[in-house]
Amino acid sequence: GESVGLHLPTLSVQEGDNSIINCAYSNSASDYFIWYKQESGKGPQFIIDIRSNMDKRQGQRVTVLLNKTVKHLSLQIAATQPGDSAVYFCAENMNTGFQKLVFGTGTRLLVSP
Amino acid sequence: EPEVTQTPSHQVTQMGQEVILRCVPISNHLYFYWYRQILGQKVEFLVSFYNNEISEKSEIFDDQFSVERPDGSNFTLKIRSTKLEDSAMYFCASILNSNQPQHFGDGTRLSIL
């Protein structure tokens, strides 16, 4: 799945660093948010999700923070590894009934060994 | 781990021809989706499908597009008369219920000549 664009924001880190990827969402009524990872030639892969009644959720090496006041999401990756290199998308659910996801533009994460 | 599978991985079609993209969602899932991603752009919602009918569609999903679940396992997207601007990656996704994150296939790259 080619999701690379000439103007895709890029975050370059060293292996072992912590990475923070940010996302601004559009709809204050969105109730569910998901971070996806997309590697070259693949579809979006689920990383972590969070509901609007929470402001933080932790997974294995990943943490998502939600700030509803400013409509901002962040994904923190601890001890970043070369295998984390990919494009990361946030998605917000715009429909509470059947789940309609609206994706952000994506951030490319490059991890150097 | 069960996964969403899509075929073909790459489809090349002449402009004006009909094309059918195929998806096998995860077997016990009930909600089905199609998204597209034009090269260099974000993932865009096309249509959601539940209980054998379309639950929501975007402005992109015009009269040239249709979806079908012909049997208990396949979910198809048909474009009746393809245009150059239909060239994109098309992703299928599914979920069991609307409180879960969508699982995506690896996509079909559609190239219209």
mmCIF file of C-alpha atoms in Angstrom:
data_model
loop_
_atom_site.group_PDB
_atom_site.id
_atom_site.type_symbol
_atom_site.label_atom_id
_atom_site.label_comp_id
_atom_site.label_asym_id
_atom_site.label_seq_id
_atom_site.Cartn_x
_atom_site.Cartn_y
_atom_site.Cartn_z
ATOM 1 C CA GLY A 1 0.000 0.000 0.000
ATOM 2 C CA GLU A 2 1.871 3.045 -1.223
ATOM 3 C CA SER A 3 1.058 5.822 1.150
ATOM 4 C CA VAL A 4 4.177 7.892 0.591
ATOM 5 C CA GLY A 5 3.721 11.363 -0.646
ATOM 6 C CA LEU A 6 6.298 14.019 -1.413
ATOM 7 C CA HIS A 7 4.892 16.120 1.423
ATOM 8 C CA LEU A 8 4.355 13.405 4.033
ATOM 9 C CA PRO A 9 5.653 14.616 7.425
ATOM 10 C CA THR A 10 8.674 12.570 8.473
ATOM 11 C CA LEU A 11 10.066 11.796 11.904
ATOM 12 C CA SER A 12 13.619 10.436 11.969
ATOM 13 C CA VAL A 13 14.878 8.835 15.185
ATOM 14 C CA GLN A 14 17.699 6.603 16.351
ATOM 15 C CA GLU A 15 17.076 3.066 17.481
ATOM 16 C CA GLY A 16 16.290 3.057 21.192
ATOM 17 C CA ASP A 17 14.875 6.585 21.224
ATOM 18 C CA ASN A 18 11.284 7.281 22.182
ATOM 19 C CA SER A 19 9.102 8.539 19.308
ATOM 20 C CA ILE A 20 6.085 10.807 19.481
ATOM 21 C CA ILE A 21 3.746 11.086 16.504
ATOM 22 C CA ASN A 22 1.033 13.719 16.592
ATOM 23 C CA CYS A 23 -2.354 14.018 14.954
ATOM 24 C CA ALA A 24 -5.049 16.679 14.895
ATOM 25 C CA TYR A 25 -8.566 15.379 14.368
ATOM 26 C CA SER A 26 -11.472 17.275 12.938
ATOM 27 C CA ASN A 27 -14.730 16.423 14.669
ATOM 28 C CA SER A 28 -15.320 17.211 18.330
ATOM 29 C CA ALA A 29 -18.151 14.645 18.308
ATOM 30 C CA SER A 30 -15.850 11.749 17.336
ATOM 31 C CA ASP A 31 -15.982 9.104 20.047
ATOM 32 C CA TYR A 32 -13.380 6.540 19.050
ATOM 33 C CA PHE A 33 -9.824 6.898 17.762
ATOM 34 C CA ILE A 34 -7.410 4.381 16.309
ATOM 35 C CA TRP A 35 -3.728 4.424 15.383
ATOM 36 C CA TYR A 36 -2.678 2.341 12.403
ATOM 37 C CA LYS A 37 0.757 1.436 11.045
ATOM 38 C CA GLN A 38 1.226 0.952 7.311
ATOM 39 C CA GLU A 39 4.306 -0.733 5.904
ATOM 40 C CA SER A 40 5.161 -0.663 2.225
ATOM 41 C CA GLY A 41 2.935 -3.022 0.256
ATOM 42 C CA LYS A 42 0.626 -3.694 3.197
ATOM 43 C CA GLY A 43 -2.705 -2.504 4.480
ATOM 44 C CA PRO A 44 -3.167 -0.469 7.665
ATOM 45 C CA GLN A 45 -2.331 -2.536 10.736
ATOM 46 C CA PHE A 46 -4.030 -1.816 14.079
ATOM 47 C CA ILE A 47 -1.729 -0.559 16.834
ATOM 48 C CA ILE A 48 -3.883 0.890 19.615
ATOM 49 C CA ASP A 49 -7.249 2.548 20.131
ATOM 50 C CA ILE A 50 -8.847 4.885 22.640
ATOM 51 C CA ARG A 51 -12.386 6.016 23.399
ATOM 52 C CA SER A 52 -13.357 9.608 24.034
ATOM 53 C CA ASN A 53 -14.086 8.931 27.725
ATOM 54 C CA MET A 54 -10.367 8.264 28.291
ATOM 55 C CA ASP A 55 -7.307 10.486 27.929
ATOM 56 C CA LYS A 56 -4.578 7.863 28.000
ATOM 57 C CA ARG A 57 -4.196 4.234 27.091
ATOM 58 C CA GLN A 58 -1.115 2.046 27.143
ATOM 59 C CA GLY A 59 -0.172 -1.007 25.163
ATOM 60 C CA GLN A 60 3.056 -2.875 24.690
ATOM 61 C CA ARG A 61 5.671 -0.165 24.032
ATOM 62 C CA VAL A 62 2.950 2.217 22.801
ATOM 63 C CA THR A 63 0.852 4.857 24.527
ATOM 64 C CA VAL A 64 -1.938 6.949 23.053
ATOM 65 C CA LEU A 65 -2.873 10.308 24.543
ATOM 66 C CA LEU A 66 -6.109 12.090 23.743
ATOM 67 C CA ASN A 67 -6.666 15.798 24.364
ATOM 68 C CA LYS A 68 -10.274 16.568 23.499
ATOM 69 C CA THR A 69 -9.930 20.245 24.363
ATOM 70 C CA VAL A 70 -7.640 20.850 21.412
ATOM 71 C CA LYS A 71 -8.702 17.807 19.357
ATOM 72 C CA HIS A 72 -5.256 16.248 19.457
ATOM 73 C CA LEU A 73 -4.016 12.677 19.553
ATOM 74 C CA SER A 74 -0.492 11.451 20.033
ATOM 75 C CA LEU A 75 1.184 8.080 19.722
ATOM 76 C CA GLN A 76 4.251 7.441 21.819
ATOM 77 C CA ILE A 77 6.512 4.530 20.927
ATOM 78 C CA ALA A 78 9.058 3.546 23.560
ATOM 79 C CA ALA A 79 12.501 2.203 22.635
ATOM 80 C CA THR A 80 11.871 2.568 18.914
ATOM 81 C CA GLN A 81 13.196 -0.265 16.751
ATOM 82 C CA PRO A 82 14.059 -0.405 13.034
ATOM 83 C CA GLY A 83 10.975 -2.593 12.564
ATOM 84 C CA ASP A 84 8.843 0.361 13.664
ATOM 85 C CA SER A 85 9.747 2.216 10.463
ATOM 86 C CA ALA A 86 6.485 2.770 8.597
ATOM 87 C CA VAL A 87 3.779 5.355 7.953
ATOM 88 C CA TYR A 88 1.496 5.952 10.930
ATOM 89 C CA PHE A 89 -2.107 7.135 10.577
ATOM 90 C CA CYS A 90 -4.592 8.269 13.149
ATOM 91 C CA ALA A 91 -8.260 7.640 12.397
ATOM 92 C CA GLU A 92 -11.383 9.014 14.058
ATOM 93 C CA ASN A 93 -14.810 7.413 14.080
ATOM 94 C CA MET A 94 -17.360 9.807 12.618
ATOM 95 C CA ASN A 95 -20.378 7.516 12.971
ATOM 96 C CA THR A 96 -21.352 5.976 16.281
ATOM 97 C CA GLY A 97 -23.631 3.425 14.624
ATOM 98 C CA PHE A 98 -21.736 1.634 11.876
ATOM 99 C CA GLN A 99 -18.222 3.038 12.450
ATOM 100 C CA LYS A 100 -16.970 5.250 9.629
ATOM 101 C CA LEU A 101 -13.272 6.017 9.936
ATOM 102 C CA VAL A 102 -11.747 9.285 8.750
ATOM 103 C CA PHE A 103 -7.985 9.037 8.402
ATOM 104 C CA GLY A 104 -5.333 11.685 8.951
ATOM 105 C CA THR A 105 -2.630 12.388 6.401
ATOM 106 C CA GLY A 106 -0.010 10.156 8.028
ATOM 107 C CA THR A 107 3.513 10.520 9.397
ATOM 108 C CA ARG A 108 6.490 8.564 8.135
ATOM 109 C CA LEU A 109 8.696 7.220 10.928
ATOM 110 C CA LEU A 110 12.285 6.412 9.969
ATOM 111 C CA VAL A 111 14.347 4.542 12.551
ATOM 112 C CA SER A 112 18.096 4.390 12.083
ATOM 113 C CA PRO A 113 20.074 1.536 13.663
ATOM 114 C CA GLU B 1 -4.538 -14.817 13.627
ATOM 115 C CA PRO B 2 -7.447 -14.522 11.160
ATOM 116 C CA GLU B 3 -7.008 -11.895 8.483
ATOM 117 C CA VAL B 4 -8.809 -10.089 5.703
ATOM 118 C CA THR B 5 -7.653 -11.266 2.276
ATOM 119 C CA GLN B 6 -7.971 -9.369 -0.988
ATOM 120 C CA THR B 7 -7.555 -10.450 -4.585
ATOM 121 C CA PRO B 8 -6.013 -9.655 -6.938
ATOM 122 C CA SER B 9 -3.076 -7.784 -5.477
ATOM 123 C CA HIS B 10 -2.753 -5.778 -8.696
ATOM 124 C CA GLN B 11 -5.386 -5.211 -11.379
ATOM 125 C CA VAL B 12 -4.691 -3.439 -14.656
ATOM 126 C CA THR B 13 -7.767 -2.420 -16.648
ATOM 127 C CA GLN B 14 -8.552 -0.304 -19.682
ATOM 128 C CA MET B 15 -10.543 2.861 -19.070
ATOM 129 C CA GLY B 16 -14.255 2.232 -19.506
ATOM 130 C CA GLN B 17 -14.039 -1.418 -18.529
ATOM 131 C CA GLU B 18 -15.734 -2.975 -15.547
ATOM 132 C CA VAL B 19 -13.633 -4.248 -12.674
ATOM 133 C CA ILE B 20 -14.478 -6.352 -9.624
ATOM 134 C CA LEU B 21 -12.277 -6.300 -6.554
ATOM 135 C CA ARG B 22 -12.666 -9.190 -4.180
ATOM 136 C CA CYS B 23 -12.346 -9.465 -0.439
ATOM 137 C CA VAL B 24 -12.765 -12.272 2.062
ATOM 138 C CA PRO B 25 -13.436 -10.632 5.441
ATOM 139 C CA ILE B 26 -12.702 -12.353 8.757
ATOM 140 C CA SER B 27 -15.221 -15.165 8.992
ATOM 141 C CA ASN B 28 -17.420 -14.146 11.949
ATOM 142 C CA HIS B 29 -17.365 -10.412 11.189
ATOM 143 C CA LEU B 30 -20.586 -8.568 10.455
ATOM 144 C CA TYR B 31 -19.564 -5.091 9.287
ATOM 145 C CA PHE B 32 -17.677 -4.621 6.029
ATOM 146 C CA TYR B 33 -15.956 -1.629 4.460
ATOM 147 C CA TRP B 34 -14.157 -0.406 1.381
ATOM 148 C CA TYR B 35 -11.598 2.399 1.432
ATOM 149 C CA ARG B 36 -9.300 3.758 -1.239
ATOM 150 C CA GLN B 37 -5.911 5.429 -1.133
ATOM 151 C CA ILE B 38 -4.712 7.423 -4.110
ATOM 152 C CA LEU B 39 -0.914 7.474 -4.305
ATOM 153 C CA GLY B 40 0.445 10.113 -1.967
ATOM 154 C CA GLN B 41 -2.906 10.808 -0.324
ATOM 155 C CA LYS B 42 -4.746 9.674 2.772
ATOM 156 C CA VAL B 43 -6.984 6.640 3.133
ATOM 157 C CA GLU B 44 -10.578 7.617 2.206
ATOM 158 C CA PHE B 45 -13.821 5.943 3.247
ATOM 159 C CA LEU B 46 -15.953 4.656 0.383
ATOM 160 C CA VAL B 47 -18.745 2.539 1.828
ATOM 161 C CA SER B 48 -19.883 0.513 4.824
ATOM 162 C CA PHE B 49 -22.088 -2.582 4.593
ATOM 163 C CA TYR B 50 -24.088 -4.335 7.294
ATOM 164 C CA ASN B 51 -26.953 -6.807 7.294
ATOM 165 C CA ASN B 52 -26.790 -7.131 3.505
ATOM 166 C CA GLU B 53 -27.194 -3.489 2.744
ATOM 167 C CA ILE B 54 -25.169 -0.308 2.474
ATOM 168 C CA SER B 55 -25.207 1.579 5.774
ATOM 169 C CA GLU B 56 -23.282 4.615 4.589
ATOM 170 C CA LYS B 57 -21.426 5.782 1.486
ATOM 171 C CA SER B 58 -19.219 8.741 0.625
ATOM 172 C CA GLU B 59 -19.542 11.194 -2.267
ATOM 173 C CA ILE B 60 -16.839 9.186 -4.057
ATOM 174 C CA PHE B 61 -19.148 6.160 -4.119
ATOM 175 C CA ASP B 62 -21.299 7.260 -7.055
ATOM 176 C CA ASP B 63 -23.538 5.248 -9.405
ATOM 177 C CA GLN B 64 -20.501 3.605 -11.002
ATOM 178 C CA PHE B 65 -19.711 1.791 -7.745
ATOM 179 C CA SER B 66 -21.558 -1.112 -6.171
ATOM 180 C CA VAL B 67 -20.881 -3.641 -3.431
ATOM 181 C CA GLU B 68 -22.164 -7.115 -2.900
ATOM 182 C CA ARG B 69 -21.873 -9.980 -0.476
ATOM 183 C CA PRO B 70 -22.817 -12.795 -2.847
ATOM 184 C CA ASP B 71 -22.268 -15.622 -0.342
ATOM 185 C CA GLY B 72 -21.240 -16.065 3.267
ATOM 186 C CA SER B 73 -17.577 -15.313 2.698
ATOM 187 C CA ASN B 74 -16.943 -12.826 -0.127
ATOM 188 C CA PHE B 75 -17.432 -9.069 -0.245
ATOM 189 C CA THR B 76 -16.922 -7.405 -3.617
ATOM 190 C CA LEU B 77 -16.523 -3.883 -4.963
ATOM 191 C CA LYS B 78 -17.520 -3.332 -8.592
ATOM 192 C CA ILE B 79 -16.715 -0.310 -10.697
ATOM 193 C CA ARG B 80 -18.863 -0.399 -13.832
ATOM 194 C CA SER B 81 -17.004 1.930 -16.164
ATOM 195 C CA THR B 82 -13.581 2.761 -14.848
ATOM 196 C CA LYS B 83 -11.990 6.202 -15.184
ATOM 197 C CA LEU B 84 -8.341 7.179 -14.996
ATOM 198 C CA GLU B 85 -8.958 8.791 -11.612
ATOM 199 C CA ASP B 86 -10.098 5.441 -10.178
ATOM 200 C CA SER B 87 -6.449 4.376 -10.116
ATOM 201 C CA ALA B 88 -5.650 3.802 -6.435
ATOM 202 C CA MET B 89 -5.129 1.196 -3.740
ATOM 203 C CA TYR B 90 -8.438 -0.243 -2.578
ATOM 204 C CA PHE B 91 -8.644 -1.665 0.933
ATOM 205 C CA CYS B 92 -11.296 -3.885 2.410
ATOM 206 C CA ALA B 93 -11.890 -3.961 6.180
ATOM 207 C CA SER B 94 -14.189 -5.783 8.579
ATOM 208 C CA ILE B 95 -15.227 -5.872 12.219
ATOM 209 C CA LEU B 96 -17.452 -8.046 14.402
ATOM 210 C CA ASN B 97 -19.083 -5.084 16.112
ATOM 211 C CA SER B 98 -18.792 -1.321 15.900
ATOM 212 C CA ASN B 99 -16.825 -1.099 19.162
ATOM 213 C CA GLN B 100 -13.784 -2.815 17.670
ATOM 214 C CA PRO B 101 -10.957 -1.527 15.454
ATOM 215 C CA GLN B 102 -11.303 -2.348 11.784
ATOM 216 C CA HIS B 103 -9.051 -5.065 10.373
ATOM 217 C CA PHE B 104 -7.697 -4.250 6.914
ATOM 218 C CA GLY B 105 -6.560 -6.408 4.031
ATOM 219 C CA ASP B 106 -3.366 -5.653 2.130
ATOM 220 C CA GLY B 107 -5.249 -4.013 -0.692
ATOM 221 C CA THR B 108 -5.652 -4.257 -4.440
ATOM 222 C CA ARG B 109 -3.677 -1.840 -6.561
ATOM 223 C CA LEU B 110 -5.976 -0.762 -9.404
ATOM 224 C CA SER B 111 -4.279 0.770 -12.436
ATOM 225 C CA ILE B 112 -6.494 2.246 -15.148
ATOM 226 C CA LEU B 113 -4.862 2.725 -18.550
#
